[in-house]
CSV table of C-alpha atoms in Angstrom, one decimal:
chain,number,residue,atom,x,y,z
A,30,MET,CA,42.9,39.8,22.2
A,31,LEU,CA,45.7,39.9,19.7
A,32,SER,CA,48.1,38.3,22.2
A,33,THR,CA,46.0,35.1,22.1
A,34,ILE,CA,46.4,34.6,18.3
A,35,PRO,CA,48.6,31.6,17.5
A,36,ALA,CA,51.7,32.2,15.4
A,37,ASP,CA,50.4,29.9,12.6
A,38,ALA,CA,47.2,31.8,12.2
A,39,ARG,CA,46.1,33.2,8.8
A,40,LEU,CA,46.2,37.0,9.0
A,41,TYR,CA,44.7,39.6,6.7
A,42,LEU,CA,44.4,43.4,6.6
A,43,LYS,CA,41.7,45.5,5.0
A,44,PRO,CA,42.0,49.3,4.8
A,45,THR,CA,38.8,51.0,6.2
A,46,TRP,CA,37.5,54.3,7.6
A,47,THR,CA,38.2,56.1,4.3
A,48,VAL,CA,38.3,59.9,4.4
A,49,PRO,CA,37.9,62.4,1.5
A,50,THR,CA,41.2,64.2,2.4
A,51,PRO,CA,44.1,63.8,4.8
A,52,VAL,CA,44.4,67.6,5.0
A,53,GLY,CA,43.7,68.8,8.5
A,54,LEU,CA,44.1,65.4,10.2
A,55,PRO,CA,46.8,65.0,12.8
A,56,ASP,CA,50.1,63.5,11.3
A,57,GLY,CA,50.2,59.8,11.2
A,58,THR,CA,46.4,59.2,11.5
A,59,ALA,CA,45.7,58.5,7.8
A,60,ALA,CA,47.5,56.4,5.2
A,61,ARG,CA,47.2,56.3,1.4
A,62,MET,CA,46.0,53.4,-0.6
A,63,GLY,CA,48.7,52.9,-3.2
A,64,ASN,CA,49.3,56.0,-5.2
A,65,GLY,CA,45.6,56.7,-5.8
A,66,LEU,CA,43.1,59.1,-4.5
A,67,ILE,CA,41.9,57.2,-1.4
A,68,TRP,CA,43.0,57.8,2.2
A,69,PHE,CA,42.0,55.7,5.1
A,70,GLN,CA,42.3,55.9,8.9
A,71,ALA,CA,42.2,52.3,10.1
A,72,TYR,CA,42.9,48.6,9.2
A,73,GLU,CA,40.5,45.8,9.8
A,74,LEU,CA,42.6,42.9,11.0
A,75,THR,CA,41.2,39.4,10.5
A,76,ALA,CA,42.8,36.2,11.8
A,77,LEU,CA,41.8,32.6,11.0
A,78,ASP,CA,42.7,29.3,12.5
A,79,GLY,CA,42.2,27.0,9.6
A,80,ARG,CA,38.7,27.9,8.4
A,81,GLN,CA,37.6,29.3,11.8
A,82,ARG,CA,37.7,33.1,12.4
A,83,ILE,CA,39.4,33.7,15.7
A,84,ALA,CA,39.8,37.5,15.6
A,85,ARG,CA,38.4,40.5,13.8
A,86,THR,CA,39.3,44.0,15.1
A,87,ILE,CA,39.7,47.5,13.9
A,88,ILE,CA,43.1,49.2,14.4
A,89,PRO,CA,43.5,52.9,13.8
A,90,VAL,CA,46.4,53.8,11.6
A,91,ALA,CA,47.9,55.9,14.4
A,92,ASP,CA,48.0,52.9,16.7
A,93,PHE,CA,48.9,50.2,14.2
A,94,ALA,CA,52.6,49.8,14.9
A,95,THR,CA,52.1,49.6,18.6
A,96,VAL,CA,49.1,47.2,18.4
A,97,ILE,CA,50.7,44.7,16.1
A,98,ASP,CA,53.7,44.4,18.4
A,99,GLY,CA,51.4,42.3,20.6
A,100,LEU,CA,51.3,39.6,17.9
A,101,PRO,CA,53.7,36.7,17.6
A,102,ASP,CA,56.8,37.8,15.7
A,103,ALA,CA,55.8,36.0,12.4
A,104,LEU,CA,52.4,37.7,12.4
A,105,THR,CA,53.9,41.1,13.3
A,106,GLU,CA,56.1,40.8,10.3
A,107,ARG,CA,53.2,39.7,8.1
A,108,ALA,CA,50.9,42.5,9.3
A,109,SER,CA,53.7,45.1,8.6
A,110,ARG,CA,54.2,43.6,5.1
A,111,LEU,CA,50.5,43.7,4.3
A,112,ALA,CA,50.3,47.3,5.5
A,113,ALA,CA,53.3,48.3,3.4
A,114,ASN,CA,51.8,46.6,0.4
A,115,ILE,CA,48.5,48.4,0.8
A,116,SER,CA,50.3,51.8,0.6
A,117,ALA,CA,53.0,50.9,-2.0
A,118,PRO,CA,52.7,52.8,-5.3
A,119,ARG,CA,51.3,50.7,-8.1
A,120,GLN,CA,53.7,50.8,-11.1
A,121,PRO,CA,52.2,51.8,-14.4
A,122,LEU,CA,51.8,49.2,-17.2
A,123,VAL,CA,54.3,50.2,-19.9
A,124,LEU,CA,53.1,48.7,-23.2
A,125,GLY,CA,55.5,49.8,-25.8
A,126,ASP,CA,54.6,53.4,-26.7
A,127,ARG,CA,51.5,53.2,-24.4
A,128,THR,CA,51.6,53.7,-20.6
A,129,ILE,CA,48.6,52.9,-18.4
A,130,ARG,CA,48.9,54.7,-15.0
A,131,PHE,CA,47.1,53.7,-11.9
A,132,ASP,CA,46.7,56.9,-10.0
A,133,ALA,CA,43.0,56.8,-11.0
A,134,PRO,CA,40.9,53.7,-12.0
A,135,GLN,CA,41.1,52.6,-15.7
A,136,VAL,CA,38.7,50.7,-17.9
A,137,MET,CA,39.3,47.4,-19.6
A,138,ALA,CA,36.8,46.7,-22.4
A,139,ILE,CA,35.6,43.2,-23.1
A,140,LEU,CA,35.8,42.1,-26.8
A,141,ASN,CA,34.6,38.4,-27.1
A,142,ILE,CA,35.1,36.6,-30.3
A,143,THR,CA,33.0,33.7,-29.3
A,144,PRO,CA,29.6,32.2,-30.1
A,145,ASP,CA,28.7,31.3,-26.6
A,146,SER,CA,29.9,33.8,-24.0
A,147,PHE,CA,27.3,34.4,-21.3
A,148,SER,CA,26.5,38.0,-22.3
A,149,ASP,CA,27.7,38.8,-25.8
A,150,GLY,CA,28.4,35.5,-27.4
A,151,GLY,CA,28.1,35.5,-31.2
A,152,ARG,CA,28.1,39.3,-31.6
A,153,HIS,CA,31.5,39.5,-33.2
A,154,MET,CA,31.9,36.0,-34.7
A,155,ASP,CA,33.0,35.4,-38.3
A,156,ASP,CA,33.8,39.0,-39.2
A,157,PRO,CA,37.2,40.1,-37.9
A,158,GLN,CA,36.8,43.6,-39.3
A,159,ALA,CA,33.5,44.1,-37.5
A,160,ALA,CA,35.1,42.9,-34.3
A,161,ALA,CA,38.0,45.2,-34.7
A,162,ASP,CA,35.7,48.1,-35.4
A,163,ALA,CA,33.9,47.3,-32.1
A,164,GLY,CA,37.3,47.4,-30.4
A,165,PHE,CA,38.1,50.8,-32.0
A,166,ALA,CA,34.8,52.1,-30.7
A,167,MET,CA,35.7,50.9,-27.2
A,168,ALA,CA,39.1,52.6,-27.3
A,169,ALA,CA,37.5,55.8,-28.6
A,170,ALA,CA,35.0,55.7,-25.7
A,171,GLY,CA,37.8,55.7,-23.2
A,172,ALA,CA,38.9,52.1,-22.6
A,173,ALA,CA,42.6,51.9,-21.7
A,174,LEU,CA,42.9,48.3,-22.6
A,175,ILE,CA,40.8,46.0,-24.9
A,176,ASP,CA,40.6,42.4,-23.6
A,177,VAL,CA,40.2,40.1,-26.6
A,178,GLY,CA,38.9,36.6,-25.9
A,179,GLY,CA,38.2,33.6,-28.1
A,180,GLU,CA,36.9,31.0,-25.7
A,181,SER,CA,33.9,31.2,-23.4
A,182,THR,CA,34.6,30.5,-19.7
A,183,ARG,CA,30.9,30.4,-18.7
A,184,PRO,CA,29.9,27.4,-16.6
A,185,LYS,CA,30.0,24.1,-18.5
A,186,ALA,CA,31.2,25.8,-21.7
A,187,GLN,CA,32.6,23.5,-24.3
A,188,LYS,CA,36.4,23.4,-24.4
A,189,LEU,CA,37.9,24.9,-27.6
A,190,TRP,CA,40.9,23.6,-29.5
A,191,GLU,CA,43.8,26.0,-29.2
A,192,GLY,CA,44.1,26.3,-33.0
A,193,ASP,CA,40.5,27.4,-33.4
A,194,GLU,CA,41.0,29.9,-30.6
A,195,VAL,CA,44.0,31.3,-32.4
A,196,LYS,CA,42.0,31.6,-35.6
A,197,ARG,CA,39.4,33.6,-33.8
A,198,VAL,CA,41.5,36.2,-32.0
A,199,VAL,CA,44.6,36.8,-34.2
A,200,PRO,CA,42.9,38.5,-37.1
A,201,VAL,CA,41.2,40.9,-34.7
A,202,ILE,CA,44.3,41.6,-32.7
A,203,GLU,CA,46.3,42.3,-35.9
A,204,ARG,CA,43.8,44.9,-37.0
A,205,LEU,CA,43.7,46.6,-33.6
A,206,ALA,CA,47.4,46.5,-33.2
A,207,ALA,CA,48.0,48.2,-36.6
A,208,SER,CA,46.2,51.2,-35.2
A,209,GLY,CA,48.0,51.3,-31.9
A,210,VAL,CA,45.2,50.0,-29.7
A,211,ALA,CA,46.5,48.5,-26.4
A,212,MET,CA,45.2,44.9,-25.9
A,213,SER,CA,45.2,42.0,-23.6
A,214,ILE,CA,44.6,38.4,-24.6
A,215,ASP,CA,42.0,36.5,-22.4
A,216,THR,CA,43.2,32.9,-22.6
A,217,ARG,CA,44.3,29.9,-20.6
A,218,LYS,CA,46.4,28.4,-23.3
A,219,ALA,CA,50.2,29.0,-23.9
A,220,THR,CA,49.9,28.6,-27.6
A,221,VAL,CA,47.2,31.2,-27.8
A,222,MET,CA,49.2,33.5,-25.6
A,223,GLU,CA,52.2,33.2,-28.0
A,224,ALA,CA,50.2,33.8,-31.1
A,225,ALA,CA,48.3,36.8,-29.6
A,226,LEU,CA,51.5,38.4,-28.3
A,227,ALA,CA,53.2,38.0,-31.7
A,228,ALA,CA,50.1,39.5,-33.3
A,229,GLY,CA,50.3,42.7,-31.1
A,230,ALA,CA,48.6,41.9,-27.8
A,231,ALA,CA,50.6,43.3,-24.9
A,232,VAL,CA,49.1,41.7,-21.8
A,233,VAL,CA,48.0,38.2,-20.8
A,234,ASN,CA,44.8,37.8,-18.9
A,235,ASP,CA,44.4,34.2,-17.6
A,236,VAL,CA,41.4,33.1,-15.6
A,237,SER,CA,43.5,30.2,-14.2
A,238,ALA,CA,46.3,32.5,-13.0
A,239,LEU,CA,48.8,30.7,-15.3
A,240,ALA,CA,47.9,27.3,-13.8
A,241,HIS,CA,45.9,25.7,-16.6
A,242,ASP,CA,48.7,25.2,-19.1
A,243,PRO,CA,52.1,24.0,-17.9
A,244,ARG,CA,53.9,26.2,-20.4
A,245,SER,CA,52.1,29.5,-19.5
A,246,LEU,CA,54.5,30.6,-16.8
A,247,GLU,CA,57.4,30.1,-19.2
A,248,VAL,CA,55.7,31.9,-22.0
A,249,VAL,CA,54.8,35.0,-20.0
A,250,ALA,CA,58.3,35.1,-18.3
A,251,ARG,CA,60.0,34.9,-21.7
A,252,ALA,CA,57.8,37.6,-23.2
A,253,GLY,CA,58.3,39.9,-20.3
A,254,CYS,CA,54.7,41.1,-20.7
A,255,PRO,CA,52.3,42.0,-17.9
A,256,VAL,CA,49.9,39.3,-16.7
A,257,ILE,CA,46.6,39.4,-14.9
A,258,LEU,CA,46.1,36.5,-12.5
A,259,MET,CA,42.5,35.7,-11.8
A,260,HIS,CA,41.2,33.4,-9.1
A,261,ALA,CA,39.2,30.4,-10.2
A,262,PRO,CA,38.7,27.4,-7.9
A,263,CYS,CA,39.7,24.9,-10.6
A,264,ALA,CA,42.6,25.1,-13.0
A,265,GLY,CA,41.0,22.3,-15.1
A,266,ASP,CA,38.7,22.5,-18.0
A,267,ASP,CA,35.8,24.0,-16.0
A,268,PRO,CA,37.1,27.0,-13.9
A,269,HIS,CA,33.8,27.0,-12.0
A,270,ASP,CA,34.2,23.6,-10.5
A,271,ASN,CA,34.3,24.0,-6.7
A,272,PRO,CA,33.0,21.0,-4.8
A,273,GLY,CA,34.8,22.0,-1.6
A,274,GLY,CA,33.4,25.5,-1.3
A,275,TYR,CA,35.0,28.2,0.8
A,276,GLY,CA,35.6,28.8,4.5
A,277,ASP,CA,36.2,32.6,4.4
A,278,VAL,CA,36.0,33.4,0.7
A,279,VAL,CA,38.1,36.6,0.9
A,280,ALA,CA,40.9,34.8,2.8
A,281,ASP,CA,40.8,31.8,0.6
A,282,VAL,CA,41.0,33.8,-2.6
A,283,HIS,CA,43.7,36.0,-1.1
A,284,ASP,CA,45.8,32.9,-0.3
A,285,HIS,CA,45.4,31.5,-3.7
A,286,LEU,CA,46.4,34.7,-5.5
A,287,GLU,CA,49.3,35.1,-3.0
A,288,ALA,CA,50.6,31.7,-4.0
A,289,ARG,CA,50.2,32.4,-7.7
A,290,ILE,CA,52.1,35.7,-7.4
A,291,ALA,CA,54.9,33.7,-5.7
A,292,ALA,CA,54.8,31.1,-8.5
A,293,CYS,CA,55.2,33.9,-11.1
A,294,LEU,CA,58.1,35.5,-9.2
A,295,ALA,CA,59.8,32.1,-9.0
A,296,ALA,CA,59.4,31.7,-12.7
A,297,GLY,CA,61.1,35.0,-13.5
A,298,ILE,CA,58.0,37.3,-14.0
A,299,ALA,CA,58.7,40.7,-12.5
A,300,HIS,CA,56.6,41.9,-9.6
A,301,ASP,CA,55.7,45.1,-11.5
A,302,ARG,CA,54.3,43.1,-14.4
A,303,ILE,CA,51.6,41.4,-12.2
A,304,MET,CA,48.0,42.3,-11.7
A,305,ILE,CA,45.3,40.3,-9.8
A,306,ASP,CA,41.6,39.7,-10.2
A,307,PRO,CA,39.5,38.0,-7.4
A,308,GLY,CA,37.4,36.2,-10.0
A,309,LEU,CA,33.9,37.4,-9.2
A,310,GLY,CA,31.4,34.7,-10.3
A,311,PHE,CA,33.8,31.9,-10.9
A,312,GLY,CA,32.8,29.0,-8.7
A,313,LYS,CA,31.2,31.4,-6.2
A,314,SER,CA,27.7,31.7,-4.7
A,315,LEU,CA,25.8,34.9,-4.4
A,316,THR,CA,26.9,35.1,-0.8
A,317,ASP,CA,30.5,34.5,-1.8
A,318,ASN,CA,30.3,37.2,-4.5
A,319,LEU,CA,28.8,39.8,-2.1
A,320,ALA,CA,31.6,39.0,0.4
A,321,LEU,CA,34.2,39.5,-2.2
A,322,VAL,CA,32.9,42.9,-3.2
A,323,ASN,CA,32.6,44.0,0.4
A,324,GLY,CA,36.1,42.7,1.1
A,325,LEU,CA,37.7,43.9,-2.1
A,326,ALA,CA,40.1,46.3,-0.3
A,327,ALA,CA,41.8,43.4,1.4
A,328,PHE,CA,43.4,42.4,-1.9
A,329,HIS,CA,45.5,45.6,-1.8
A,330,GLY,CA,47.6,43.7,0.8
A,331,LEU,CA,49.0,41.7,-2.1
A,332,GLY,CA,50.9,44.8,-3.3
A,333,VAL,CA,49.9,44.7,-7.0
A,334,PRO,CA,47.3,46.4,-9.1
A,335,LEU,CA,43.8,45.1,-8.7
A,336,LEU,CA,41.4,44.4,-11.5
A,337,PHE,CA,37.7,44.1,-10.8
A,338,ALA,CA,35.4,42.3,-13.2
A,339,GLY,CA,31.7,42.5,-12.2
A,340,SER,CA,30.1,43.6,-15.5
A,341,ARG,CA,26.7,41.9,-16.2
A,342,LYS,CA,27.5,39.1,-13.9
A,343,ARG,CA,25.0,36.7,-12.3
A,344,LEU,CA,24.9,38.5,-8.9
A,345,ILE,CA,23.3,41.5,-10.5
A,346,GLY,CA,20.5,39.4,-11.9
A,347,ALA,CA,20.1,37.6,-8.6
A,348,LEU,CA,19.5,40.9,-6.9
A,349,SER,CA,17.3,42.3,-9.7
A,350,ASN,CA,14.4,39.9,-10.2
A,351,GLU,CA,16.5,37.7,-12.4
A,352,ALA,CA,17.2,40.4,-15.0
A,353,PRO,CA,19.0,38.9,-18.0
A,354,ALA,CA,22.5,39.8,-18.9
A,355,SER,CA,21.4,42.4,-21.4
A,356,GLU,CA,19.5,44.3,-18.7
A,357,ARG,CA,22.2,44.6,-16.1
A,358,LEU,CA,23.7,47.9,-17.1
A,359,GLY,CA,22.7,49.7,-13.9
A,360,GLY,CA,24.1,47.0,-11.7
A,361,SER,CA,27.3,46.8,-13.7
A,362,VAL,CA,27.9,50.6,-13.4
A,363,ALA,CA,27.1,50.5,-9.7
A,364,LEU,CA,29.7,47.7,-9.2
A,365,ALA,CA,32.3,49.5,-11.2
A,366,PHE,CA,31.8,52.7,-9.1
A,367,ARG,CA,31.9,50.6,-5.9
A,368,ALA,CA,35.1,49.0,-7.0
A,369,ALA,CA,36.7,52.4,-7.6
A,370,GLN,CA,35.6,53.5,-4.1
A,371,LEU,CA,37.4,50.4,-2.8
A,372,GLY,CA,40.6,51.2,-4.7
A,373,ALA,CA,40.5,49.0,-7.7
A,374,GLN,CA,43.0,50.2,-10.3
A,375,MET,CA,41.0,48.8,-13.3
A,376,VAL,CA,37.5,47.6,-14.0
A,377,ARG,CA,36.6,45.1,-16.8
A,378,VAL,CA,33.4,46.1,-18.5
A,379,HIS,CA,31.1,45.4,-21.5
A,380,ASP,CA,29.5,48.9,-21.4
A,381,VAL,CA,32.5,51.2,-21.9
A,382,ARG,CA,31.0,54.6,-22.4
A,383,GLU,CA,28.7,54.4,-19.4
A,384,SER,CA,31.5,53.0,-17.2
A,385,VAL,CA,34.0,55.6,-18.2
A,386,GLN,CA,31.4,58.3,-17.5
A,387,ALA,CA,30.8,56.8,-14.0
A,388,LEU,CA,34.5,56.7,-13.3
A,389,HIS,CA,34.9,60.3,-14.4
A,390,LEU,CA,32.3,61.2,-11.9
A,391,TRP,CA,34.1,59.2,-9.2
A,392,ARG,CA,37.4,61.0,-10.1
A,393,GLY,CA,35.7,64.4,-9.9
A,394,LEU,CA,34.3,63.7,-6.5
A,395,ALA,CA,37.6,62.3,-5.3
A,396,ASP,CA,39.5,65.4,-6.6
A,397,ALA,CA,37.0,67.7,-5.0
A,398,GLY,CA,37.3,65.9,-1.7
A,399,LEU,CA,41.1,66.0,-1.7
A,400,SER,CA,41.0,69.8,-2.4
A,401,GLN,CA,39.0,70.5,0.8
A,402,ILE,CA,40.8,72.5,3.5
């Protein structure tokens, strides 16, 4: 079947058939996902011709090199590169005196300084010290990174002038930085990035993958800071705008993020400073979101750390009798745990203590599985 795939097909790999330990398996029958605690025994190979799927097959790790030799040369090379990326060690984030390692999943905490965010808008407005105190509590509860945002990106949210966004986030960032808390700035605006980095933020988290503001690539490259590239279907004012929809949502998001990684590399941003986020909920239907969660492991083929952000999102309510955002804790923790099972290096959450506890349980189970003989 692979011999009939045209050389210009779109090709993707997803690690599958996970095992608790490679101990006792024949040599060459299992591969490691990054430098984490997950081992797998097969790849799911998908090929598309435009929007049409023309192949989907499972290839055992032991047979992979032989099987992909039957592909056209360009696709053999791509399959080999994707497989190498899946197993490549993920470099830690070095943030001054702080290092965030990715041998086990980490927690990013959401700290919104907004009046209108979908879940916690208004909670920390107009009182920078109270907002900073909330950030300190998140760090104490186990968050490796506090994601500070001053503009809502919910559907149809009103655009905020960059000066007002700076006024919201900088006083909070300064207070957290003074105590050594590691932070990212959640913004699409280059001016806000510059101000936040100067105030003590260490990472840029951009829902437009540095495509909204023409200066963003330059700002991040010059700062040499890590950047999180999130997928959104539109780089304009409304990141949810998506009139064209998707063909295969996992493949389409993969292609978009692959192109944004290439743009970052061309702009001088180092490969080991890049993370990705598939953008759950941004311009995506319930069906799209469920496909993204189930296909999450395919994004390891991009060869950079993977952030998953499912906390309190709409798909939880859609599957839970329209539960409001404040009543989506169980679904949020379940998504974080599932993301860890699929190899996500970091999860972005509102409920830090509960999510950290869930990931501690995941880590204990993974460690126990690897110690089996």
